[in-house]
Tab-separated table of C-alpha atoms in Angstrom:
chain	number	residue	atom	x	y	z
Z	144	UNK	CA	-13.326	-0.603	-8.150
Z	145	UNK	CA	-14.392	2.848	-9.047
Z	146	UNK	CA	-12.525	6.169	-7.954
Z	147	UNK	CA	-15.960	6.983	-5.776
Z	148	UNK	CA	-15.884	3.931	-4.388
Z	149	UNK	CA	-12.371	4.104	-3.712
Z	150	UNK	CA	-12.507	7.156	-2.065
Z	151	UNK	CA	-15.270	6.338	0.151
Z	152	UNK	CA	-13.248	2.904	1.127
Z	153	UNK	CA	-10.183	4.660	2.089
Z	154	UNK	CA	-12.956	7.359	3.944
Z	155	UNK	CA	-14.175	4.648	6.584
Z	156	UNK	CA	-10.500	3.461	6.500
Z	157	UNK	CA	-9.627	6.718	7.968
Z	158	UNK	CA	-12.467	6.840	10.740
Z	159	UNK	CA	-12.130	3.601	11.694
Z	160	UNK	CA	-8.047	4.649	12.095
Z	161	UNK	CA	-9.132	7.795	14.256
Z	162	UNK	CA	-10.972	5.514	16.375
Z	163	UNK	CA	-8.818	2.738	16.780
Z	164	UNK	CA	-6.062	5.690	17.789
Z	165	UNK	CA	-8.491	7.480	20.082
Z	166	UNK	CA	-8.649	3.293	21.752
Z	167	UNK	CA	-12.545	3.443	21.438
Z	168	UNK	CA	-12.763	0.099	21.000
Z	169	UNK	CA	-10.112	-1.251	23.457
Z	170	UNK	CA	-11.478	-2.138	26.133
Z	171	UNK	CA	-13.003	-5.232	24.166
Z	172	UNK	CA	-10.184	-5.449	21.786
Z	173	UNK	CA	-12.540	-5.863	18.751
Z	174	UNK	CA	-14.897	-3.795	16.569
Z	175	UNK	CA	-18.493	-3.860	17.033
Z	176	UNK	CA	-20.587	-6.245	14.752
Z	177	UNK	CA	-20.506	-4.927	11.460
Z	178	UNK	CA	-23.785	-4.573	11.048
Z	179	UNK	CA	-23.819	-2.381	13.741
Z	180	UNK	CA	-20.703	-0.387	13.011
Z	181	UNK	CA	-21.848	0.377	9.388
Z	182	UNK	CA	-25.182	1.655	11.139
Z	183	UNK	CA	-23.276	3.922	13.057
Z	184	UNK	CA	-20.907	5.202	10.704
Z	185	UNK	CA	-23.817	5.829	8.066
Z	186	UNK	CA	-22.030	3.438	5.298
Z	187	UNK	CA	-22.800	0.454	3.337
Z	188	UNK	CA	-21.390	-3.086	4.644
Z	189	UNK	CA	-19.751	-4.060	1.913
Z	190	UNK	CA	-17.751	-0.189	1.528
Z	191	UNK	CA	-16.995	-1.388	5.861
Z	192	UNK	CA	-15.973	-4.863	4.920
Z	193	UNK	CA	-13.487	-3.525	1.951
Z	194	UNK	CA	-12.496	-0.564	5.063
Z	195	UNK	CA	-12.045	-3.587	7.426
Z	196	UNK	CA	-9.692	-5.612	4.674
Z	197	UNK	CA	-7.449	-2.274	3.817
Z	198	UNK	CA	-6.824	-2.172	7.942
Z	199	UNK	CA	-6.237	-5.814	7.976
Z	200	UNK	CA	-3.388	-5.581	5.285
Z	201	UNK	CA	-1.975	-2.468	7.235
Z	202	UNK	CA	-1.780	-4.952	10.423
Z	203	UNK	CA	-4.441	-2.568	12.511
Z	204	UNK	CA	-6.762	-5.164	12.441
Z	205	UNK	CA	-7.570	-8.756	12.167
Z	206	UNK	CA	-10.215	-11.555	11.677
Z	207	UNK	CA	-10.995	-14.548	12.795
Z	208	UNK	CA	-13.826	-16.557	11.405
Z	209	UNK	CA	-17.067	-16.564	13.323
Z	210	UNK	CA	-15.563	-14.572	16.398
Z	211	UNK	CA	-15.612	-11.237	14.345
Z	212	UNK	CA	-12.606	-8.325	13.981
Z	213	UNK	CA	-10.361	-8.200	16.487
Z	214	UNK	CA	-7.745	-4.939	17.217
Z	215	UNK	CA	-3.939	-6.185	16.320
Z	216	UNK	CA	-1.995	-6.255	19.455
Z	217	UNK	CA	1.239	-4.293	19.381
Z	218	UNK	CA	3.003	-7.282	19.425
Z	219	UNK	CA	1.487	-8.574	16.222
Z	220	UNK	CA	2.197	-6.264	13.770
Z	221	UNK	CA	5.367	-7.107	11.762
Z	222	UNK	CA	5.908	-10.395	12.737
Z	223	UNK	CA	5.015	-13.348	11.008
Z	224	UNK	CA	4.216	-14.549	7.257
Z	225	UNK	CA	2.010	-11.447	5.397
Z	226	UNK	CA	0.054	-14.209	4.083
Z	227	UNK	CA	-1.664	-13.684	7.304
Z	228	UNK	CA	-3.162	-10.597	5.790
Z	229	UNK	CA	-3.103	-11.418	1.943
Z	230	UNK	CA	-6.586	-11.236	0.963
Z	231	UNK	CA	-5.549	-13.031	-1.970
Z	232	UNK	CA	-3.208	-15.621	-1.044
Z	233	UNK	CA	-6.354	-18.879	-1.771
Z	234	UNK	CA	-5.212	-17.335	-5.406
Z	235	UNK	CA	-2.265	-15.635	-5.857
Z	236	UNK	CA	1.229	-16.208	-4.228
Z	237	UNK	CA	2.346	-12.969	-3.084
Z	238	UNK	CA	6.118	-13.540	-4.222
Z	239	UNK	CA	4.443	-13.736	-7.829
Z	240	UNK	CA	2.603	-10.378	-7.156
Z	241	UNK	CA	5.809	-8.512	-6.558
Z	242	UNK	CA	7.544	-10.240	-9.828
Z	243	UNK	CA	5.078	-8.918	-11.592
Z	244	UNK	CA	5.413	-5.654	-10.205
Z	245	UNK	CA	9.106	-5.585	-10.775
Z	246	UNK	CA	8.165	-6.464	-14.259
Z	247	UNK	CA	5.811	-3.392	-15.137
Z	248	UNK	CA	7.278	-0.872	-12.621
Z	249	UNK	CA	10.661	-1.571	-14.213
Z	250	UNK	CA	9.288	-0.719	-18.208
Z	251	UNK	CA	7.221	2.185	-16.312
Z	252	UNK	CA	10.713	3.956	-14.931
Z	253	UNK	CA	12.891	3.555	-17.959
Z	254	UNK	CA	9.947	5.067	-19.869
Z	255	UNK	CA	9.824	7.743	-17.459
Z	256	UNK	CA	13.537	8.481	-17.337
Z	257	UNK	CA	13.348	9.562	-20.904
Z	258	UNK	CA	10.817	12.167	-20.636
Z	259	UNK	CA	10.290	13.369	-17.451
Z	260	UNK	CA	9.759	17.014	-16.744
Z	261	UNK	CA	10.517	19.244	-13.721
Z	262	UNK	CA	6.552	19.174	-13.421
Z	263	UNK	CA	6.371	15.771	-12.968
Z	264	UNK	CA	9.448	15.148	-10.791
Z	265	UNK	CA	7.484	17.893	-8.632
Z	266	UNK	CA	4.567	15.474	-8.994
Z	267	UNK	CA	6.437	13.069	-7.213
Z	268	UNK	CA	8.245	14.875	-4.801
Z	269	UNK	CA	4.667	15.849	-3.443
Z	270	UNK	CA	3.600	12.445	-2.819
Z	271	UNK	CA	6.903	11.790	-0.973
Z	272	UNK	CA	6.490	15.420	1.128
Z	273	UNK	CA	2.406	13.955	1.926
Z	274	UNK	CA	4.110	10.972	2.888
Z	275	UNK	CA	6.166	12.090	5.546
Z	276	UNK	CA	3.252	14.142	6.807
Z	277	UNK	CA	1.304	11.333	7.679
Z	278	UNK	CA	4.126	9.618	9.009
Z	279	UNK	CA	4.782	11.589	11.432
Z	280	UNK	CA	0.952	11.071	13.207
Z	281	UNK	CA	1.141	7.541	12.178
Z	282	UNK	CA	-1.590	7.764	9.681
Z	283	UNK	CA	-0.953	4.541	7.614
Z	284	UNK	CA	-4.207	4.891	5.681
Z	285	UNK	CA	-2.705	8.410	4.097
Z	286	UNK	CA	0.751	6.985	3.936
Z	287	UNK	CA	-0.285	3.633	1.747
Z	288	UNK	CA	-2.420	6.091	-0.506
Z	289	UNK	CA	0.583	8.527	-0.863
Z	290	UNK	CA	2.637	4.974	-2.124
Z	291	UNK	CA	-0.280	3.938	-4.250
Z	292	UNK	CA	-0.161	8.176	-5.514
Z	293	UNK	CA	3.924	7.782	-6.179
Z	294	UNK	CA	3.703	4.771	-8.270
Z	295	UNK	CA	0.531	5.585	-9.825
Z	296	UNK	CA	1.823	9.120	-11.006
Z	297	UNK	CA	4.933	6.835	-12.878
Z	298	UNK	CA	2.527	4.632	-14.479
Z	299	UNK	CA	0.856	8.399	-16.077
Z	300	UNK	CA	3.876	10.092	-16.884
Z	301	UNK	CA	5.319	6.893	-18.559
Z	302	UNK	CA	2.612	7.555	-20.997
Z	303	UNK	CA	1.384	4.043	-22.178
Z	304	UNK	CA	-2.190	3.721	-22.439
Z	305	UNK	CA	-1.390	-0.132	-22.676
Z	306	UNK	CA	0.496	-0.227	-19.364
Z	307	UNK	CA	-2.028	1.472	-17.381
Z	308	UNK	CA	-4.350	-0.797	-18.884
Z	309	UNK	CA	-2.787	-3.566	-17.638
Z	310	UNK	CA	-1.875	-2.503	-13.693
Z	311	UNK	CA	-6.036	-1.248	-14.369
Z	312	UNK	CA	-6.704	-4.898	-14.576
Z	313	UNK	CA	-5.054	-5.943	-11.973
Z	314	UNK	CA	-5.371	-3.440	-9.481
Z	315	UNK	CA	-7.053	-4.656	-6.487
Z	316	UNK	CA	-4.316	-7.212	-6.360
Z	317	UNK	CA	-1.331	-4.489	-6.363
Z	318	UNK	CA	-3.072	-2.657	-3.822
Z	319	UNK	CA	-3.175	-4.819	-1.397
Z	320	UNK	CA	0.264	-6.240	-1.869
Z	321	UNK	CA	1.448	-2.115	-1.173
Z	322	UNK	CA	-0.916	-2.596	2.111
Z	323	UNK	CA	0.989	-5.399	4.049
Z	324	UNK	CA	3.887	-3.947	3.406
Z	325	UNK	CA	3.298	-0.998	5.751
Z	326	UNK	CA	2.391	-3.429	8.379
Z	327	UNK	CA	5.412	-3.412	10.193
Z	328	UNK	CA	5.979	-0.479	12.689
Z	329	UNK	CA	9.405	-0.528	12.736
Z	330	UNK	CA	10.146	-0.117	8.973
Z	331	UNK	CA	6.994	1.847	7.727
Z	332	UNK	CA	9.091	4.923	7.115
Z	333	UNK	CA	11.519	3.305	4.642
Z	334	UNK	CA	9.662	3.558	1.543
Z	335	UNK	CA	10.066	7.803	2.183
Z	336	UNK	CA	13.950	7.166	1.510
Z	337	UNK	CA	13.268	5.023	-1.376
Z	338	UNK	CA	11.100	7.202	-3.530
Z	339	UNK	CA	13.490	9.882	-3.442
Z	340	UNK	CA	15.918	8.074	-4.436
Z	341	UNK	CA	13.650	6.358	-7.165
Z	342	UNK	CA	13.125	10.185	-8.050
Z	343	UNK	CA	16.422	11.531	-7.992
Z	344	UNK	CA	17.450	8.326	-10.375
Z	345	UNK	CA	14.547	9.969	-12.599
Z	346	UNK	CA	15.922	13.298	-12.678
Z	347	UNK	CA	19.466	12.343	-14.398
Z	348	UNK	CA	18.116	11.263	-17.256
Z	349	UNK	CA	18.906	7.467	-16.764
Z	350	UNK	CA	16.879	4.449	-17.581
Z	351	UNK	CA	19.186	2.118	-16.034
Z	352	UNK	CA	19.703	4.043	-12.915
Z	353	UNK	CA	15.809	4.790	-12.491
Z	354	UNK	CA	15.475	0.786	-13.114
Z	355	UNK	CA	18.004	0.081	-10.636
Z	356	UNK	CA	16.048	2.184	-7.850
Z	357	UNK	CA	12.908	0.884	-8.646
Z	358	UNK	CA	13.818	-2.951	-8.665
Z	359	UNK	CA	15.466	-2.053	-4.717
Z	360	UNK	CA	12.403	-0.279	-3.795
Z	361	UNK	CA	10.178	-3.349	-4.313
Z	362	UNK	CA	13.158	-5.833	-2.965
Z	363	UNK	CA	12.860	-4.087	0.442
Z	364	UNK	CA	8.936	-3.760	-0.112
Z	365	UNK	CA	8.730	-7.871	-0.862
Z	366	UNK	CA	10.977	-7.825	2.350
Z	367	UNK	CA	9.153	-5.986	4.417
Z	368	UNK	CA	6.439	-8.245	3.858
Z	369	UNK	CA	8.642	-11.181	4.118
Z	370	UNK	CA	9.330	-11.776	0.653
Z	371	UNK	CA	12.772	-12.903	-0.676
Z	372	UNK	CA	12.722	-11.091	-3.863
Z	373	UNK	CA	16.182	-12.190	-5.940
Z	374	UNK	CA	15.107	-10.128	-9.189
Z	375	UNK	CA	19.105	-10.244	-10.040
Z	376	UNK	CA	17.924	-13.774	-11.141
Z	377	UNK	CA	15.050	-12.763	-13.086
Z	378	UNK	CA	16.756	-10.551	-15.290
């Protein structure tokens, strides 16, 4: 998926977000038709449908086949399997997502470690303080594209052409594995915590600390989509 595209995705992500908050839709718990809805909102249907998926991951939404997209109860959100929400999971087991992750993230921080500068530790930092920002109005569009910003800003300053080639390839996938994490209203803030500490592990200097951050980072993200991750016994 293109940047453009991207950006006009996580666009009707964000209005359909203002809306759901504003309870526009609540009285009939569920969206209008989506032909209708992208009429109204002036988009394409397949930029809505990708819109619709992103608030599905985030637990805001939900479909059901034939009966259309329905507005997640309260009650719903952080409870159960994430498979619930894995766009993927006909495909891809999301366990297998997050080893991977562990896999790349942990080469991307130890390459980091080595040559970060103050300019790109206040790279980071900026995601985390945009983070926070949006947590505090419950914006979980802005706060999964300040995550995707965090990790995507390690995968640049690592410097590897060939590793950002790789999560390039495989990006749709990642994505939405950092969306159902957020799902669950009583933990969305804990990745804040986490990135600073991934940071500060960055700023001393060592791989093997900046590793060690980053591999409990994704434990508690697999968690918080109710993964087990035991990458003690991958290593």
């Amino acid at each position: 998926m293109s940047t453009k595209t991207v950006s006009i995705v996580q666009g009707i992500a964000q209005e359909l977000q203002a809306r759901l908050h504003r309870q526009e839709w609540a009285d009939k718990g569920k969206l209008p038709g989506q032909r209708q809805l992208a009429e109204a909102l002036g988009v394409s249907r397949a930029s809505l449908r990708e819109a619709i998926t992103m608030l599905e991951g985030l637990g805001l939404l939900r479909s059901e086949p034939g009966r259309g997209v329905f507005i997640a109860r309260p009650g719903e959100q952080g409870h159960g399997s994430a498979y619930g929400r894995w766009p993927f999971q006909g495909r891809y087991a999301l366990r297998d997502v997050y080893l991977v992750r562990a896999q790349l993230e942990d080469l991307a921080v130890m390459l980091v470690a080595g040559v970060v500068t103050p300019s790109g530790l206040d790279r980071l930092r900026r995601t985390v303080r945009r983070m926070e920002d949006a947590a505090r109005i419950g914006d979980l569009v802005a706060m999964a594209e300040e995550d995707h910003a965090f990790h995507a800003c390690i995968f640049e300053l690592a410097g590897s052409p060939l590793l950002l080639d790789i999560l390039a390839g495989i990006n749709d996938v990642v994505e939405s594995s950092r969306q159902v994490a957020f799902a669950n209203p009583d933990r969305v803030i804990e990745p804040i915590e986490e990135h600073r500490q991934v940071i500060e592990a960055l700023a001393s200097g060592s791989p093997e600390k900046a590793r060690a951050a980053m591999r409990a980072h994704l434990i508690n993200v697999a968690d918080r989509s109710g993964v087990r991750l035991d990458l003690d016994a991958q290593a």
